[in-house]
PDB file of C-alpha atoms and ligand atoms in Angstrom:
ATOM      1  CA  MET Y 236     112.676 139.332 122.585  1.00  0.00           C
ATOM      2  CA  ILE Y 237     109.345 137.641 123.727  1.00  0.00           C
ATOM      3  CA  VAL Y 238     106.308 139.118 123.426  1.00  0.00           C
ATOM      4  CA  ARG Y 239     103.102 137.580 125.674  1.00  0.00           C
ATOM      5  CA  ARG Y 240      99.688 138.844 124.633  1.00  0.00           C
ATOM      6  CA  SER Y 241      96.870 137.812 126.519  1.00  0.00           C
ATOM      7  CA  LEU Y 242      94.121 137.719 123.665  1.00  0.00           C
ATOM      8  CA  TRP Y 243      90.351 136.517 123.904  1.00  0.00           C
ATOM      9  CA  LEU Y 244      89.157 134.812 120.223  1.00  0.00           C
ATOM     10  CA  CYS Y 245      87.267 136.938 118.432  1.00  0.00           C
ATOM     11  CA  LEU Y 246      86.965 137.936 114.411  1.00  0.00           C
ATOM     12  CA  CYS Y 247      90.594 139.886 114.694  1.00  0.00           C
ATOM     13  CA  VAL Y 248      91.816 137.134 115.920  1.00  0.00           C
ATOM     14  CA  GLY Y 249      90.328 134.883 113.746  1.00  0.00           C
ATOM     15  CA  VAL Y 250      91.599 136.999 110.945  1.00  0.00           C
ATOM     16  CA  LEU Y 251      95.359 136.834 112.719  1.00  0.00           C
ATOM     17  CA  LEU Y 252      95.717 132.974 112.649  1.00  0.00           C
ATOM     18  CA  THR Y 253      94.755 133.156 109.166  1.00  0.00           C
ATOM     19  CA  ILE Y 254      97.499 135.216 108.619  1.00  0.00           C
ATOM     20  CA  PHE Y 255     100.212 133.236 110.375  1.00  0.00           C
ATOM     21  CA  SER Y 256      99.485 130.008 111.236  1.00  0.00           C
ATOM     22  CA  VAL Y 257     101.491 129.458 107.450  1.00  0.00           C
ATOM     23  CA  THR Y 258     104.280 130.283 109.754  1.00  0.00           C
ATOM     24  CA  VAL Y 259     103.650 128.425 112.701  1.00  0.00           C
ATOM     25  CA  VAL Y 260     105.800 125.541 113.516  1.00  0.00           C
ATOM     26  CA  ALA Y 261     102.849 122.771 113.990  1.00  0.00           C
ATOM     27  CA  ASP Y 262     102.446 121.331 117.200  1.00  0.00           C
ATOM     28  CA  ASP Y 263      98.291 121.109 118.048  1.00  0.00           C
ATOM     29  CA  VAL Y 264      95.533 121.374 115.290  1.00  0.00           C
ATOM     30  CA  ILE Y 265      92.913 122.714 116.439  1.00  0.00           C
ATOM     31  CA  VAL Y 266      89.575 123.117 114.615  1.00  0.00           C
ATOM     32  CA  LEU Y 267      87.062 125.801 115.174  1.00  0.00           C
ATOM     33  CA  LYS Y 268      83.263 125.356 114.620  1.00  0.00           C
ATOM     34  CA  SER Y 269      83.844 127.821 112.354  1.00  0.00           C
ATOM     35  CA  GLY Y 270      86.194 126.441 110.105  1.00  0.00           C
ATOM     36  CA  ARG Y 271      89.394 127.329 111.030  1.00  0.00           C
ATOM     37  CA  THR Y 272      92.407 125.560 112.467  1.00  0.00           C
ATOM     38  CA  ILE Y 273      94.668 127.235 115.416  1.00  0.00           C
ATOM     39  CA  ILE Y 274      97.961 125.753 115.780  1.00  0.00           C
ATOM     40  CA  GLY Y 275      99.664 125.701 118.810  1.00  0.00           C
ATOM     41  CA  LYS Y 276     100.922 124.510 121.959  1.00  0.00           C
ATOM     42  CA  ILE Y 277      98.361 124.013 124.251  1.00  0.00           C
ATOM     43  CA  LEU Y 278      99.566 124.918 127.428  1.00  0.00           C
ATOM     44  CA  LYS Y 279      96.411 124.645 129.725  1.00  0.00           C
ATOM     45  CA  ARG Y 280      93.183 123.143 129.717  1.00  0.00           C
ATOM     46  CA  THR Y 281      89.774 123.678 131.594  1.00  0.00           C
ATOM     47  CA  ASP Y 282      86.762 122.843 131.001  1.00  0.00           C
ATOM     48  CA  GLN Y 283      85.933 126.303 129.843  1.00  0.00           C
ATOM     49  CA  SER Y 284      88.337 126.973 127.494  1.00  0.00           C
ATOM     50  CA  LEU Y 285      92.215 126.314 126.111  1.00  0.00           C
ATOM     51  CA  GLU Y 286      95.443 128.221 126.434  1.00  0.00           C
ATOM     52  CA  VAL Y 287      96.985 127.697 123.276  1.00  0.00           C
ATOM     53  CA  GLU Y 288     100.704 129.491 122.497  1.00  0.00           C
ATOM     54  CA  MET Y 289     101.681 130.136 119.093  1.00  0.00           C
ATOM     55  CA  VAL Y 290     104.410 131.768 117.138  1.00  0.00           C
ATOM     56  CA  VAL Y 291     103.370 134.541 115.635  1.00  0.00           C
ATOM     57  CA  GLY Y 292     106.364 136.162 113.090  1.00  0.00           C
ATOM     58  CA  LYS Y 293     109.348 136.354 115.265  1.00  0.00           C
ATOM     59  CA  SER Y 294     107.223 136.233 118.314  1.00  0.00           C
ATOM     60  CA  ARG Y 295     104.575 133.954 121.046  1.00  0.00           C
ATOM     61  CA  ALA Y 296     101.334 134.709 121.439  1.00  0.00           C
ATOM     62  CA  LYS Y 297      99.180 133.678 124.091  1.00  0.00           C
ATOM     63  CA  ILE Y 298      95.742 132.942 123.204  1.00  0.00           C
ATOM     64  CA  THR Y 299      92.369 131.471 125.015  1.00  0.00           C
ATOM     65  CA  ILE Y 300      90.024 129.573 123.488  1.00  0.00           C
ATOM     66  CA  SER Y 301      86.485 128.736 124.475  1.00  0.00           C
ATOM     67  CA  THR Y 302      85.818 125.342 124.332  1.00  0.00           C
ATOM     68  CA  ASP Y 303      82.365 126.420 122.930  1.00  0.00           C
ATOM     69  CA  GLU Y 304      84.017 127.170 119.704  1.00  0.00           C
ATOM     70  CA  ILE Y 305      86.130 123.925 119.620  1.00  0.00           C
ATOM     71  CA  GLU Y 306      85.611 121.050 117.096  1.00  0.00           C
ATOM     72  CA  ARG Y 307      88.063 119.236 117.579  1.00  0.00           C
ATOM     73  CA  ILE Y 308      91.997 118.845 118.522  1.00  0.00           C
ATOM     74  CA  GLU Y 309      94.572 117.266 116.521  1.00  0.00           C
ATOM     75  CA  LYS Y 310      97.281 116.430 118.142  1.00  0.00           C
ATOM     76  CA  GLY Y 311     100.505 115.652 115.826  1.00  0.00           C
ATOM     77  CA  GLU Y 312     104.022 117.363 114.850  1.00  0.00           C
ATOM     78  CA  ASN Y 313     103.727 116.453 110.739  1.00  0.00           C
ATOM     79  CA  PRO Y 314     100.572 115.040 108.777  1.00  0.00           C
ATOM     80  CA  ASP Y 315     103.005 112.259 107.631  1.00  0.00           C
ATOM     81  CA  ASN Y 316     103.231 111.138 111.840  1.00  0.00           C
ATOM     82  CA  GLU Y 317      99.434 111.218 112.207  1.00  0.00           C
ATOM     83  CA  PHE Y 318      99.097 109.497 108.330  1.00  0.00           C
ATOM     84  CA  ARG Y 319     101.303 106.573 110.328  1.00  0.00           C
ATOM     85  CA  LYS Y 320      99.055 106.999 113.190  1.00  0.00           C
ATOM     86  CA  ARG Y 321      95.330 106.434 111.851  1.00  0.00           C
ATOM     87  CA  TRP Y 322      96.590 104.278 109.554  1.00  0.00           C
ATOM     88  CA  SER Y 323      97.533 102.046 111.613  1.00  0.00           C
ATOM     89  CA  SER Y 324      94.876 102.488 114.370  1.00  0.00           C
ATOM     90  CA  LEU Y 325      92.852 101.322 111.523  1.00  0.00           C
ATOM     91  CA  ASP Y 326      90.923  97.732 111.464  1.00  0.00           C
ATOM     92  CA  PRO Y 327      92.641  96.786 107.911  1.00  0.00           C
ATOM     93  CA  LYS Y 328      88.753  95.569 106.883  1.00  0.00           C
ATOM     94  CA  ASP Y 329      87.742  98.711 108.080  1.00  0.00           C
ATOM     95  CA  LEU Y 330      85.660 100.181 104.684  1.00  0.00           C
ATOM     96  CA  GLU Y 331      84.749 103.275 106.377  1.00  0.00           C
ATOM     97  CA  GLY Y 332      87.012 104.644 108.228  1.00  0.00           C
ATOM     98  CA  HIS Y 333      89.914 104.370 104.727  1.00  0.00           C
ATOM     99  CA  ASN Y 334      87.147 106.212 103.057  1.00  0.00           C
ATOM    100  CA  THR Y 335      87.306 108.948 105.615  1.00  0.00           C
ATOM    101  CA  LEU Y 336      91.267 108.691 105.771  1.00  0.00           C
ATOM    102  CA  LEU Y 337      91.519 108.928 102.764  1.00  0.00           C
ATOM    103  CA  GLN Y 338      89.278 112.398 102.827  1.00  0.00           C
ATOM    104  CA  TRP Y 339      91.822 113.235 105.122  1.00  0.00           C
ATOM    105  CA  CYS Y 340      94.876 112.654 102.928  1.00  0.00           C
ATOM    106  CA  VAL Y 341      93.419 114.363 100.254  1.00  0.00           C
ATOM    107  CA  GLY Y 342      93.080 117.362 102.151  1.00  0.00           C
ATOM    108  CA  GLN Y 343      96.074 117.115 103.759  1.00  0.00           C
ATOM    109  CA  GLY Y 344      97.842 116.925  99.704  1.00  0.00           C
ATOM    110  CA  LEU Y 345      99.654 113.182 101.323  1.00  0.00           C
ATOM    111  CA  LYS Y 346      99.094 111.625  97.900  1.00  0.00           C
ATOM    112  CA  ILE Y 347     101.734 109.285  98.120  1.00  0.00           C
ATOM    113  CA  GLN Y 348      99.984 108.546 101.605  1.00  0.00           C
ATOM    114  CA  ALA Y 349      96.034 108.305  99.823  1.00  0.00           C
ATOM    115  CA  THR Y 350      97.533 106.211  96.843  1.00  0.00           C
ATOM    116  CA  GLN Y 351      98.169 103.432  99.771  1.00  0.00           C
ATOM    117  CA  VAL Y 352      94.742 104.198 101.887  1.00  0.00           C
ATOM    118  CA  ARG Y 353      92.671 103.831  97.674  1.00  0.00           C
ATOM    119  CA  GLN Y 354      94.928 100.056  97.093  1.00  0.00           C
ATOM    120  CA  ARG Y 355      93.771  99.385 100.726  1.00  0.00           C
ATOM    121  CA  ILE Y 356      90.124 100.460  99.847  1.00  0.00           C
ATOM    122  CA  GLN Y 357      89.978  98.452  96.355  1.00  0.00           C
ATOM    123  CA  LYS Y 358      91.016  95.219  98.829  1.00  0.00           C
ATOM    124  CA  ILE Y 359      88.042  95.685 101.267  1.00  0.00           C
ATOM    125  CA  GLU Y 360      85.732  96.285  98.038  1.00  0.00           C
ATOM    126  CA  LEU Y 361      86.892  93.454  96.527  1.00  0.00           C
ATOM    127  CA  ALA Y 362      86.924  91.330  99.562  1.00  0.00           C
ATOM    128  CA  LEU Y 363      83.313  92.296 100.243  1.00  0.00           C
ATOM    129  CA  LEU Y 364      82.007  91.811  97.095  1.00  0.00           C
ATOM    130  CA  LYS Y 365      83.324  87.868  97.446  1.00  0.00           C
ATOM    131  CA  ASP Y 366      81.880  87.595 100.714  1.00  0.00           C
ATOM    132  CA  LYS Y 367      78.265  89.350  99.087  1.00  0.00           C
ATOM    133  CA  PHE Y 368      78.705  86.406  95.797  1.00  0.00           C
ATOM    134  CA  PRO Y 369      80.210  83.497  97.057  1.00  0.00           C
ATOM    135  CA  ASP Y 370      79.387  81.942  93.835  1.00  0.00           C
ATOM    136  CA  LEU Y 371      78.732  84.344  91.146  1.00  0.00           C
ATOM    137  CA  TRP Y 372      82.536  86.880  91.503  1.00  0.00           C
ATOM    138  CA  CYS Y 373      84.165  86.653  88.782  1.00  0.00           C
ATOM    139  CA  ARG Y 374      87.040  84.104  88.679  1.00  0.00           C
ATOM    140  CA  PRO Y 375      88.668  84.996  85.336  1.00  0.00           C
ATOM    141  CA  CYS Y 376      89.001  88.345  86.669  1.00  0.00           C
ATOM    142  CA  GLY Y 377      89.682  87.821  89.977  1.00  0.00           C
ATOM    143  CA  ALA Y 378      86.367  89.474  90.712  1.00  0.00           C
ATOM    144  CA  THR Y 379      88.515  92.949  89.884  1.00  0.00           C
ATOM    145  CA  GLY Y 380      86.452  93.328  86.884  1.00  0.00           C
ATOM    146  CA  LYS Y 381      89.639  94.377  84.725  1.00  0.00           C
ATOM    147  CA  ILE Y 382      92.196  91.633  82.350  1.00  0.00           C
ATOM    148  CA  ASN Y 383      95.937  91.830  82.114  1.00  0.00           C
ATOM    149  CA  CYS Y 384      96.240  92.855  78.371  1.00  0.00           C
ATOM    150  CA  LEU Y 385      97.856  90.067  76.887  1.00  0.00           C
ATOM    151  CA  GLY Y 386      98.622  91.486  73.897  1.00  0.00           C
ATOM    152  CA  CYS Y 387     101.219  93.959  75.893  1.00  0.00           C
ATOM    153  CA  GLN Y 388     101.675  91.226  78.825  1.00  0.00           C
ATOM    154  CA  GLY Y 389     100.172  94.234  81.119  1.00  0.00           C
ATOM    155  CA  LYS Y 390     102.961  96.293  80.271  1.00  0.00           C
ATOM    156  CA  GLY Y 391     101.165  98.703  78.138  1.00  0.00           C
ATOM    157  CA  VAL Y 392     103.172  99.643  75.484  1.00  0.00           C
ATOM    158  CA  GLU Y 393     104.613  97.876  72.450  1.00  0.00           C
ATOM    159  CA  VAL Y 394     108.154  97.797  71.589  1.00  0.00           C
ATOM    160  CA  SER Y 395     108.314  97.907  67.724  1.00  0.00           C
ATOM    161  CA  PRO Y 396     111.478  96.300  67.288  1.00  0.00           C
ATOM    162  CA  CYS Y 397     114.532  97.871  65.473  1.00  0.00           C
ATOM    163  CA  GLN Y 398     115.195  96.261  61.972  1.00  0.00           C
ATOM    164  CA  ARG Y 399     118.958  97.136  62.214  1.00  0.00           C
ATOM    165  CA  CYS Y 400     119.661  95.435  65.434  1.00  0.00           C
ATOM    166  CA  ALA Y 401     116.294  92.705  65.624  1.00  0.00           C
ATOM    167  CA  GLY Y 402     115.551  94.390  69.074  1.00  0.00           C
ATOM    168  CA  GLN Y 403     118.875  94.042  71.066  1.00  0.00           C
ATOM    169  CA  GLY Y 404     119.184  97.408  71.042  1.00  0.00           C
ATOM    170  CA  THR Y 405     123.493  97.193  70.197  1.00  0.00           C
ATOM    171  CA  VAL Y 406     125.168  95.763  67.265  1.00  0.00           C
ATOM    172  CA  GLY Y 407     128.272  93.695  66.093  1.00  0.00           C
ATOM    173  CA  CYS Y 408     131.746  96.263  66.565  1.00  0.00           C
ATOM    174  CA  ARG Y 409     132.627  96.841  63.632  1.00  0.00           C
ATOM    175  CA  ALA Y 410     136.787  96.652  64.277  1.00  0.00           C
ATOM    176  CA  CYS Y 411     136.588  93.439  66.338  1.00  0.00           C
ATOM    177  CA  SER Y 412     133.619  91.291  65.906  1.00  0.00           C
ATOM    178  CA  ARG Y 413     134.858  88.900  63.740  1.00  0.00           C
ATOM    179  CA  LYS Y 414     138.079  88.507  65.683  1.00  0.00           C
ATOM    180  CA  LYS Y 415     138.278  85.822  68.395  1.00  0.00           C
ATOM    181  CA  GLU Y 416     136.905  87.435  72.971  1.00  0.00           C
ATOM    182  CA  GLY Y 417     136.963  90.592  71.289  1.00  0.00           C
ATOM    183  CA  SER Y 418     140.499  91.315  71.059  1.00  0.00           C
ATOM    184  CA  LEU Y 419     142.600  92.250  68.433  1.00  0.00           C
ATOM    185  CA  ASP Y 420     146.544  91.149  67.002  1.00  0.00           C
ATOM    186  CA  CYS Y 421     148.874  94.113  68.742  1.00  0.00           C
ATOM    187  CA  ARG Y 422     149.639  95.820  66.035  1.00  0.00           C
ATOM    188  CA  ARG Y 423     153.930  96.793  67.560  1.00  0.00           C
ATOM    189  CA  CYS Y 424     154.025  93.665  67.728  1.00  0.00           C
ATOM    190  CA  GLY Y 425     152.128  92.031  65.180  1.00  0.00           C
ATOM    191  CA  GLY Y 426     150.221  89.779  67.635  1.00  0.00           C
ATOM    192  CA  ALA Y 427     153.589  88.022  68.357  1.00  0.00           C
ATOM    193  CA  GLY Y 428     153.801  89.286  72.398  1.00  0.00           C
ATOM    194  CA  THR Y 429     157.530  89.999  71.575  1.00  0.00           C
ATOM    195  CA  TYR Y 430     159.568  92.082  68.992  1.00  0.00           C
ATOM    196  CA  GLU Y 431     163.516  92.506  68.208  1.00  0.00           C
ATOM    197  CA  ARG Y 432     164.892  95.464  69.073  1.00  0.00           C
ATOM    198  CA  PHE Y 433     169.172  96.921  68.784  1.00  0.00           C
ATOM    199  CA  ASP Y 434     170.903  96.668  72.036  1.00  0.00           C
ATOM    200  CA  PRO Y 435     173.310  98.817  71.423  1.00  0.00           C
ATOM    201  CA  SER Y 436     175.589  96.931  74.461  1.00  0.00           C
ATOM    202  CA  LYS Y 437     175.059  93.660  73.151  1.00  0.00           C
ATOM    203  CA  GLY Y 438     175.795  95.205  69.721  1.00  0.00           C
ATOM    204  CA  ARG Y 439     173.013  92.544  68.491  1.00  0.00           C
ATOM    205  CA  LYS Y 440     169.386  92.331  68.312  1.00  0.00           C
ATOM    206  CA  VAL Y 441     167.757  90.987  71.536  1.00  0.00           C
ATOM    207  CA  LYS Y 442     163.705  90.152  71.128  1.00  0.00           C
ATOM    208  CA  THR Y 443     161.713  92.043  73.633  1.00  0.00           C
ATOM    209  CA  ARG Y 444     158.923  91.734  75.494  1.00  0.00           C
ATOM    210  CA  CYS Y 445     156.055  93.766  74.072  1.00  0.00           C
ATOM    211  CA  SER Y 446     155.058  96.358  76.813  1.00  0.00           C
ATOM    212  CA  THR Y 447     152.016  97.462  74.701  1.00  0.00           C
ATOM    213  CA  CYS Y 448     150.197  94.566  75.118  1.00  0.00           C
ATOM    214  CA  SER Y 449     152.019  92.365  78.066  1.00  0.00           C
ATOM    215  CA  GLY Y 450     153.499  89.890  76.027  1.00  0.00           C
ATOM    216  CA  LYS Y 451     149.809  88.629  75.041  1.00  0.00           C
ATOM    217  CA  GLY Y 452     149.946  89.227  71.431  1.00  0.00           C
ATOM    218  CA  LYS Y 453     146.416  90.495  71.469  1.00  0.00           C
ATOM    219  CA  ILE Y 454     145.029  93.992  73.056  1.00  0.00           C
ATOM    220  CA  GLU Y 455     141.607  94.865  73.936  1.00  0.00           C
ATOM    221  CA  CYS Y 456     139.384  96.345  71.385  1.00  0.00           C
ATOM    222  CA  PRO Y 457     139.579  99.940  71.702  1.00  0.00           C
ATOM    223  CA  THR Y 458     136.311 100.357  69.788  1.00  0.00           C
ATOM    224  CA  CYS Y 459     133.994  98.580  71.764  1.00  0.00           C
ATOM    225  CA  SER Y 460     136.443  98.053  75.248  1.00  0.00           C
ATOM    226  CA  GLY Y 461     136.291  93.998  74.457  1.00  0.00           C
ATOM    227  CA  LYS Y 462     132.979  94.007  74.701  1.00  0.00           C
ATOM    228  CA  GLN Y 463     132.630  93.327  70.655  1.00  0.00           C
ATOM    229  CA  LYS Y 464     129.149  95.254  70.486  1.00  0.00           C
ATOM    230  CA  SER Y 465     128.484  99.143  70.355  1.00  0.00           C
ATOM    231  CA  ARG Y 466     125.629 100.432  70.405  1.00  0.00           C
ATOM    232  CA  CYS Y 467     122.707 100.718  67.568  1.00  0.00           C
ATOM    233  CA  ASP Y 468     123.059 104.058  65.267  1.00  0.00           C
ATOM    234  CA  ASP Y 469     119.346 103.337  64.594  1.00  0.00           C
ATOM    235  CA  CYS Y 470     117.349 103.412  67.960  1.00  0.00           C
ATOM    236  CA  LYS Y 471     120.152 104.276  69.748  1.00  0.00           C
ATOM    237  CA  GLY Y 472     120.188 101.414  71.726  1.00  0.00           C
ATOM    238  CA  GLU Y 473     116.797 100.900  72.828  1.00  0.00           C
ATOM    239  CA  GLY Y 474     115.875  98.174  70.426  1.00  0.00           C
ATOM    240  CA  GLY Y 475     112.889  99.674  68.779  1.00  0.00           C
ATOM    241  CA  LYS Y 476     110.452 102.106  69.335  1.00  0.00           C
ATOM    242  CA  SER Y 477     108.027 101.964  72.367  1.00  0.00           C
ATOM    243  CA  LEU Y 478     104.377 102.638  71.559  1.00  0.00           C
ATOM    244  CA  PRO Y 479     101.019 102.157  73.954  1.00  0.00           C
ATOM    245  CA  CYS Y 480      99.335  99.584  73.371  1.00  0.00           C
ATOM    246  CA  ARG Y 481      96.811  99.270  70.671  1.00  0.00           C
ATOM    247  CA  ASP Y 482      94.910  96.376  72.653  1.00  0.00           C
ATOM    248  CA  CYS Y 483      94.337  98.250  75.583  1.00  0.00           C
ATOM    249  CA  SER Y 484      95.851 102.041  74.554  1.00  0.00           C
ATOM    250  CA  GLY Y 485      98.141 101.296  77.499  1.00  0.00           C
ATOM    251  CA  LYS Y 486      95.769 100.986  79.711  1.00  0.00           C
ATOM    252  CA  LYS Y 487      97.597  97.208  80.580  1.00  0.00           C
ATOM    253  CA  ALA Y 488      94.296  96.314  81.524  1.00  0.00           C
ATOM    254  CA  LEU Y 489      91.096  95.659  79.842  1.00  0.00           C
ATOM    255  CA  ILE Y 490      87.524  95.175  81.046  1.00  0.00           C
ATOM    256  CA  CYS Y 491      86.454  91.433  82.009  1.00  0.00           C
ATOM    257  CA  LYS Y 492      83.656  90.792  78.940  1.00  0.00           C
ATOM    258  CA  PRO Y 493      82.345  88.231  81.222  1.00  0.00           C
ATOM    259  CA  CYS Y 494      81.041  89.948  83.957  1.00  0.00           C
ATOM    260  CA  GLU Y 495      80.711  93.525  82.207  1.00  0.00           C
ATOM    261  CA  ALA Y 496      83.389  94.918  84.315  1.00  0.00           C
ATOM    262  CA  SER Y 497      81.161  94.651  87.899  1.00  0.00           C
ATOM    263  CA  GLY Y 498      83.354  91.432  89.576  1.00  0.00           C
ATOM    264  CA  VAL Y 499      80.310  89.613  89.548  1.00  0.00           C
ATOM    265  CA  LYS Y 500      78.905  87.304  86.679  1.00  0.00           C
ATOM    266  CA  GLY Y 501      75.935  87.956  84.876  1.00  0.00           C
ATOM    267  CA  ASN Y 502      76.031  91.819  86.795  1.00  0.00           C
ATOM    268  CA  PRO Y 503      73.422  91.608  89.238  1.00  0.00           C
ATOM    269  CA  GLU Y 504      73.820  95.575  90.620  1.00  0.00           C
ATOM    270  CA  LYS Y 505      73.804  96.374  86.991  1.00  0.00           C
ATOM    271  CA  LYS Y 506      77.291  98.052  87.505  1.00  0.00           C
ATOM    272  CA  PRO Y 507      77.389 100.286  84.048  1.00  0.00           C
ATOM    273  CA  LEU Y 508      80.996 100.241  82.691  1.00  0.00           C
ATOM    274  CA  PRO Y 509      83.400 103.014  83.360  1.00  0.00           C
ATOM    275  CA  LYS Y 510      82.815 105.911  80.767  1.00  0.00           C
ATOM    276  CA  GLU Y 511      86.217 105.484  78.779  1.00  0.00           C
ATOM    277  CA  GLU Y 512      85.682 101.653  78.601  1.00  0.00           C
ATOM    278  CA  VAL Y 513      82.733 102.325  76.765  1.00  0.00           C
ATOM    279  CA  LYS Y 514      84.018 104.971  74.906  1.00  0.00           C
ATOM    280  CA  LYS Y 515      86.939 102.357  73.979  1.00  0.00           C
ATOM    281  CA  GLY Y 516      84.847  99.547  73.264  1.00  0.00           C
ATOM    282  CA  SER Y 517      82.449 101.082  70.333  1.00  0.00           C
ATOM    283  CA  ASP Y 518      85.770 102.434  68.484  1.00  0.00           C
ATOM    284  CA  ALA Y 519      87.067  98.609  68.476  1.00  0.00           C
ATOM    285  CA  GLU Y 520      84.015  97.623  66.916  1.00  0.00           C
ATOM    286  CA  LYS Y 521      84.249 100.237  64.612  1.00  0.00           C
ATOM    287  CA  SER Y 522      87.840  98.635  63.551  1.00  0.00           C
ATOM    288  CA  GLU Y 523      86.359  94.697  63.677  1.00  0.00           C
ATOM    289  CA  GLU Y 524      83.352  95.658  61.301  1.00  0.00           C
ATOM    290  CA  ALA Y 525      85.458  97.770  58.618  1.00  0.00           C
ATOM    291  CA  PRO Y 526      87.061  94.158  56.828  1.00  0.00           C
ATOM    292  CA  PRO Y 527      84.121  92.453  56.198  1.00  0.00           C
ATOM    293  CA  LYS Y 528      82.993  94.852  54.174  1.00  0.00           C
ATOM    294  CA  LYS Y 529      86.434  94.892  51.527  1.00  0.00           C
ATOM    295  CA  LYS Y 530      85.722  91.065  51.865  1.00  0.00           C
ATOM    296  CA  PRO Y 531      82.993  90.714  48.531  1.00  0.00           C
ATOM    297  CA  VAL Y 532      85.378  93.139  46.405  1.00  0.00           C
ATOM    298  CA  ILE Y 533      87.995  90.731  47.063  1.00  0.00           C
ATOM    299  CA  LYS Y 534      86.064  87.591  46.714  1.00  0.00           C
ATOM    300  CA  LYS Y 535      85.817  87.656  43.083  1.00  0.00           C
ATOM    301  CA  ASN Y 536      84.684  84.961  41.083  1.00  0.00           C
ATOM    302  CA  PRO Y 537      87.655  84.116  38.062  1.00  0.00           C
ATOM    303  CA  PHE Y 538      85.811  82.349  36.126  1.00  0.00           C
ATOM    304  CA  GLY Y 539      83.222  84.883  35.418  1.00  0.00           C
TER     305      GLY Y 539
HETATM  306 ZN1   ZN F 699      85.429  89.184  85.266  1.00  0.00          ZN
HETATM  307 ZN1   ZN F 700     135.165  96.123  69.438  1.00  0.00          ZN
HETATM  308 ZN1   ZN F 701     151.998  93.442  71.464  1.00  0.00          ZN
HETATM  309 ZN1   ZN F 702     118.780  99.210  66.457  1.00  0.00          ZN
HETATM  310 ZN1   ZN F 703      98.319  96.170  76.196  1.00  0.00          ZN
END
């Protein structure tokens, strides 16, 4: 049964809305100046008011909202559709527009879309920086302020190879590795492909094709299925242990020193270093300081 009720927007309606908006299938989103959101279908629109049908539990309710109360109306069935509309209507160089969209994504809980927007923002900022400092933007890092870690080729991990399999993850099959092509001599026929069998009808032994090896004399190694290799037990087939790269602490990139991570030679805008990097940098310096202190001890004059 459909219950149709006409309600004038008042405080009590507001309370109702916050309770039921969760169960409403989104059609149009009406954001009120009070900060409340109404989701429903707009039935009638006049200069003074808006008639909205909304689903309340199993029934529908019709409410009328005064236009003075409305901040804005957003059309859209679901946030992702809405996102795609906004995304495609944006100028790819519009930094402010993208920042607004990013905030919207965060507010809607659209994480993947937010990442997409963030990447676009980085691109725009990079382009702006290059425009601003056409001669000074840092070439080694492409104005990003970061350089791929050479220690790990930007992977963020170092693999210490397994001693037993030299990082291969596999070792030669014990059963067949010294034989050709991962095959073993057929045991039934002794590798001949045929064997002699007594035929009672003929009263003598006859040569019979070996069915086990189809006459080939060889069978596929059952231990490794002919692969000639088996998994290395020491590293469980992984070839070694993956550890976070020591050079970049697993971050895959290092700060660009020539531009002090600012992306511009000499850092003219005096951008501070990212906090984590400052900390890490001082750690690295400490470890670099340590060895020279030991050196005088080693260099003792043997003739002294
Ligand atoms: Zn740089
Ligand atoms: Zn084998
Ligand atoms: Zn055989
Ligand atoms: Zn291994
Ligand atoms: Zn690294």
